[in-house]
Amino acid sequence: MSGVVLVSTAEFTLKSHPVRQLLIRLLKRHIRFNLKRIGLENCTITQAGGFLVLANLDDAENTAKDLAHIFGIAHADACQATSLDLEEIAEFAAKLAQQKLKIGDTFAIRARNFEPSKMKGKEIEIRAGSEVLSRLPSGLKVNLSNPDHTVRVFYGAKEAFVSSARFNGPGGLPVGSQGSLLGIATDPALAPLAFYLLMKRGAMV
C-alpha cells in the first residue's frame, strides 16, 4: 500500500491569503525539486487544511525524513491514508503501533482535525488506544504527558491519515520568498550560522 506524507507549514497560517498562496507555491516547487532528486517524480501534491499531502509514495517514512530539512516545513509526518471510519482508523493505528512499540514502552494517541468533521478527536483517541492495548502484549502503558511513542491521527470531513513517524523541520519561510542577499563570510564560525538564519527567514543568500 502506498504511503502519504503530510507536510505542515505552520507559520504560513499567520499570513494573508495572497501571501500564503505565494509561499505554498514556492514551497511546492522546492518539494518537487527534492522529490525529483530522489527519483520520486510521480508523487502528487494536494492541499488539505493547513497541510500539503504528498501521495503515491512507496517509502513514506524515508521521504518524510528527506523532505524535513526544507525551509518552510515545520514537520513532515509519514502516514497511511484511511477512510473516516472509526473502526478502520483504530485498525491502522494498531498496525502502526505493532511496528513501533515493544514491551515496556509507553504511548499516546493524538487526534487532530485539519478541517470541520463529524468525527470527534477524543472518540478517536479512546477507540484507537483501546485497540492498541487489546492487540499488543501486556506491559504497554498509556502516557499522555511524555510517551515513548505517539501515534497521530489527522482527520477531515471525508478522510483520515494515521502516522507514527514525525520528522521536525526548520520551519520559517521558503528560500527565495524574501528576495536575495549577498553574504560576506568574515567569521568562519558565525557567518554560516547567520546565513542559515537568513535563509530560514526566506532570503536567498
Short mmCIF file of C-alpha atoms in Angstrom, two decimals:
data_model
loop_
_atom_site.label_atom_id
_atom_site.label_comp_id
_atom_site.label_asym_id
_atom_site.label_seq_id
_atom_site.Cartn_x
_atom_site.Cartn_y
_atom_site.Cartn_z
CA MET A 1 0.00 0.00 0.00
CA SER A 2 1.40 3.40 -0.97
CA GLY A 3 2.06 5.88 1.80
CA VAL A 4 1.40 9.55 2.32
CA VAL A 5 3.47 12.39 3.77
CA LEU A 6 1.69 15.28 5.47
CA VAL A 7 3.74 18.47 5.40
CA SER A 8 2.88 21.15 7.95
CA THR A 9 3.51 24.80 7.07
CA ALA A 10 2.66 26.21 10.48
CA GLU A 11 3.94 29.77 10.01
CA PHE A 12 2.08 30.28 6.71
CA THR A 13 -1.27 30.48 8.53
CA LEU A 14 -0.22 33.83 10.01
CA LYS A 15 -0.03 35.42 6.54
CA SER A 16 -2.76 36.95 4.38
CA HIS A 17 -4.40 34.67 1.83
CA PRO A 18 -2.47 36.02 -1.22
CA VAL A 19 0.87 35.81 0.60
CA ARG A 20 0.03 32.35 1.93
CA GLN A 21 -0.73 31.06 -1.56
CA LEU A 22 2.53 32.52 -2.89
CA LEU A 23 4.51 30.81 -0.11
CA ILE A 24 2.76 27.49 -0.70
CA ARG A 25 3.50 27.62 -4.45
CA LEU A 26 7.18 28.27 -3.74
CA LEU A 27 7.35 25.51 -1.14
CA LYS A 28 5.74 23.07 -3.58
CA ARG A 29 8.45 23.98 -6.09
CA HIS A 30 11.17 23.18 -3.53
CA ILE A 31 9.45 19.92 -2.60
CA ARG A 32 9.12 18.82 -6.23
CA PHE A 33 12.80 19.60 -6.81
CA ASN A 34 13.77 17.39 -3.87
CA LEU A 35 11.38 14.62 -4.91
CA LYS A 36 12.89 14.65 -8.40
CA ARG A 37 16.37 14.48 -6.87
CA ILE A 38 15.48 11.23 -5.08
CA GLY A 39 13.63 9.79 -8.07
CA LEU A 40 10.00 10.37 -6.99
CA GLU A 41 8.59 12.36 -9.90
CA ASN A 42 5.19 10.59 -9.83
CA CYS A 43 4.25 11.90 -6.40
CA THR A 44 1.13 14.07 -6.29
CA ILE A 45 0.85 17.17 -4.06
CA THR A 46 -2.53 18.46 -2.88
CA GLN A 47 -3.75 20.63 -0.01
CA ALA A 48 -5.87 19.58 2.96
CA GLY A 49 -6.48 22.26 5.53
CA GLY A 50 -3.09 23.56 6.65
CA PHE A 51 -1.26 20.54 5.24
CA LEU A 52 0.33 19.63 1.95
CA VAL A 53 -0.49 15.99 1.15
CA LEU A 54 2.15 14.07 -0.80
CA ALA A 55 0.70 10.79 -2.11
CA ASN A 56 1.82 7.74 -4.13
CA LEU A 57 4.93 7.09 -2.05
CA ASP A 58 6.44 3.63 -1.65
CA ASP A 59 8.55 4.66 1.34
CA ALA A 60 6.74 7.47 3.14
CA GLU A 61 8.99 7.42 6.21
CA ASN A 62 12.27 7.94 4.35
CA THR A 63 10.65 10.52 2.09
CA ALA A 64 9.35 12.48 5.10
CA LYS A 65 12.81 12.33 6.67
CA ASP A 66 14.42 13.60 3.47
CA LEU A 67 11.96 16.48 3.00
CA ALA A 68 12.09 17.63 6.62
CA HIS A 69 15.26 19.67 6.01
CA ILE A 70 13.48 22.09 3.63
CA PHE A 71 13.00 25.64 4.92
CA GLY A 72 9.30 26.37 5.37
CA ILE A 73 8.43 22.88 6.62
CA ALA A 74 7.57 22.74 10.33
CA HIS A 75 7.32 18.95 10.35
CA ALA A 76 6.65 16.05 8.00
CA ASP A 77 4.55 13.05 9.07
CA ALA A 78 4.79 9.68 7.35
CA CYS A 79 1.22 8.36 7.19
CA GLN A 80 -1.20 5.82 5.85
CA ALA A 81 -4.44 7.16 4.40
CA THR A 82 -7.75 5.71 5.56
CA SER A 83 -11.45 6.47 5.35
CA LEU A 84 -13.29 8.42 8.02
CA ASP A 85 -14.44 5.22 9.72
CA LEU A 86 -13.66 4.82 13.40
CA GLU A 87 -13.00 1.08 13.20
CA GLU A 88 -10.71 1.44 10.22
CA ILE A 89 -8.78 4.27 11.87
CA ALA A 90 -8.33 2.14 15.00
CA GLU A 91 -7.18 -0.78 12.83
CA PHE A 92 -4.49 1.32 11.13
CA ALA A 93 -3.38 2.81 14.45
CA ALA A 94 -2.99 -0.66 15.97
CA LYS A 95 -0.98 -1.94 12.97
CA LEU A 96 1.39 1.02 13.12
CA ALA A 97 1.76 0.62 16.88
CA GLN A 98 2.66 -3.07 16.40
CA GLN A 99 5.55 -1.98 14.18
CA LYS A 100 6.88 0.63 16.60
CA LEU A 101 6.11 -0.43 20.17
CA LYS A 102 7.79 -3.04 22.33
CA ILE A 103 7.14 -4.36 25.83
CA GLY A 104 7.67 -1.69 28.46
CA ASP A 105 7.05 1.25 26.11
CA THR A 106 4.53 3.97 26.78
CA PHE A 107 2.38 5.52 24.07
CA ALA A 108 -0.29 8.10 23.35
CA ILE A 109 -2.84 8.58 20.58
CA ARG A 110 -3.23 12.18 19.40
CA ALA A 111 -6.12 13.09 17.08
CA ARG A 112 -6.35 16.45 15.33
CA ASN A 113 -8.79 17.69 12.71
CA PHE A 114 -7.50 19.69 9.74
CA GLU A 115 -10.99 20.73 8.61
CA PRO A 116 -14.52 20.60 10.10
CA SER A 117 -15.57 16.98 10.64
CA LYS A 118 -18.39 14.95 12.14
CA MET A 119 -15.77 12.85 13.94
CA LYS A 120 -14.55 13.80 17.41
CA GLY A 121 -10.87 13.69 18.31
CA LYS A 122 -11.45 12.29 21.81
CA GLU A 123 -13.57 9.49 20.36
CA ILE A 124 -10.73 8.53 18.00
CA GLU A 125 -8.13 8.63 20.77
CA ILE A 126 -10.16 6.38 23.09
CA ARG A 127 -11.09 3.83 20.41
CA ALA A 128 -7.62 3.64 18.85
CA GLY A 129 -5.93 3.45 22.25
CA SER A 130 -8.19 0.59 23.29
CA GLU A 131 -7.40 -1.27 20.07
CA VAL A 132 -3.64 -0.88 20.61
CA LEU A 133 -3.87 -2.16 24.20
CA SER A 134 -6.01 -5.16 23.18
CA ARG A 135 -3.70 -6.26 20.36
CA LEU A 136 -0.23 -5.73 21.74
CA PRO A 137 1.40 -7.72 24.56
CA SER A 138 0.75 -6.71 28.15
CA GLY A 139 3.29 -4.32 29.59
CA LEU A 140 2.39 -1.34 27.42
CA LYS A 141 1.10 1.73 29.19
CA VAL A 142 -0.63 4.92 28.12
CA ASN A 143 1.30 8.08 28.97
CA LEU A 144 -0.36 11.27 27.80
CA SER A 145 2.27 13.68 29.12
CA ASN A 146 5.58 12.16 27.96
CA PRO A 147 5.09 8.99 25.88
CA ASP A 148 7.89 6.98 24.28
CA HIS A 149 5.85 6.84 21.06
CA THR A 150 3.00 8.94 19.71
CA VAL A 151 0.55 7.68 17.09
CA ARG A 152 -1.05 10.68 15.41
CA VAL A 153 -4.38 10.74 13.60
CA PHE A 154 -5.22 13.66 11.31
CA TYR A 155 -8.83 13.70 10.15
CA GLY A 156 -11.09 15.82 8.00
CA ALA A 157 -14.58 15.66 6.54
CA LYS A 158 -14.02 12.59 4.34
CA GLU A 159 -10.63 11.05 5.07
CA ALA A 160 -8.05 10.47 7.77
CA PHE A 161 -4.31 9.87 7.98
CA VAL A 162 -2.60 7.76 10.64
CA SER A 163 1.05 8.47 11.46
CA SER A 164 3.61 7.10 13.90
CA ALA A 165 6.68 8.82 12.42
CA ARG A 166 7.23 12.59 12.59
CA PHE A 167 10.31 14.46 11.44
CA ASN A 168 10.71 18.04 12.63
CA GLY A 169 11.81 20.59 10.05
CA PRO A 170 13.43 24.01 10.37
CA GLY A 171 10.16 25.91 9.89
CA GLY A 172 10.44 29.50 8.72
CA LEU A 173 9.75 30.54 5.11
CA PRO A 174 10.74 29.01 1.76
CA VAL A 175 14.13 30.15 0.48
CA GLY A 176 13.71 32.88 -2.15
CA SER A 177 10.40 34.20 -0.85
CA GLN A 178 12.07 37.29 0.66
CA GLY A 179 14.49 38.18 -2.11
CA SER A 180 18.27 37.73 -2.37
CA LEU A 181 21.17 38.83 -0.17
CA LEU A 182 24.94 38.75 -0.53
CA GLY A 183 26.66 37.20 2.49
CA ILE A 184 30.27 38.01 3.37
CA ALA A 185 31.87 35.19 5.37
CA THR A 186 34.17 37.22 7.61
CA ASP A 187 33.81 34.83 10.55
CA PRO A 188 34.29 31.08 9.88
CA ALA A 189 32.10 30.09 12.83
CA LEU A 190 29.32 32.67 12.95
CA ALA A 191 28.93 33.50 9.25
CA PRO A 192 27.41 30.10 8.28
CA LEU A 193 25.00 30.37 11.22
CA ALA A 194 23.99 33.88 10.13
CA PHE A 195 23.44 32.67 6.55
CA TYR A 196 21.35 29.75 7.83
CA LEU A 197 19.13 32.06 9.89
CA LEU A 198 18.69 34.44 6.93
CA MET A 199 17.71 31.51 4.69
CA LYS A 200 15.25 30.34 7.34
CA ARG A 201 13.57 33.74 7.06
CA GLY A 202 13.19 33.27 3.30
CA ALA A 203 16.28 35.05 1.91
CA MET A 204 18.38 33.57 -0.89
CA VAL A 205 21.92 34.13 0.43
#
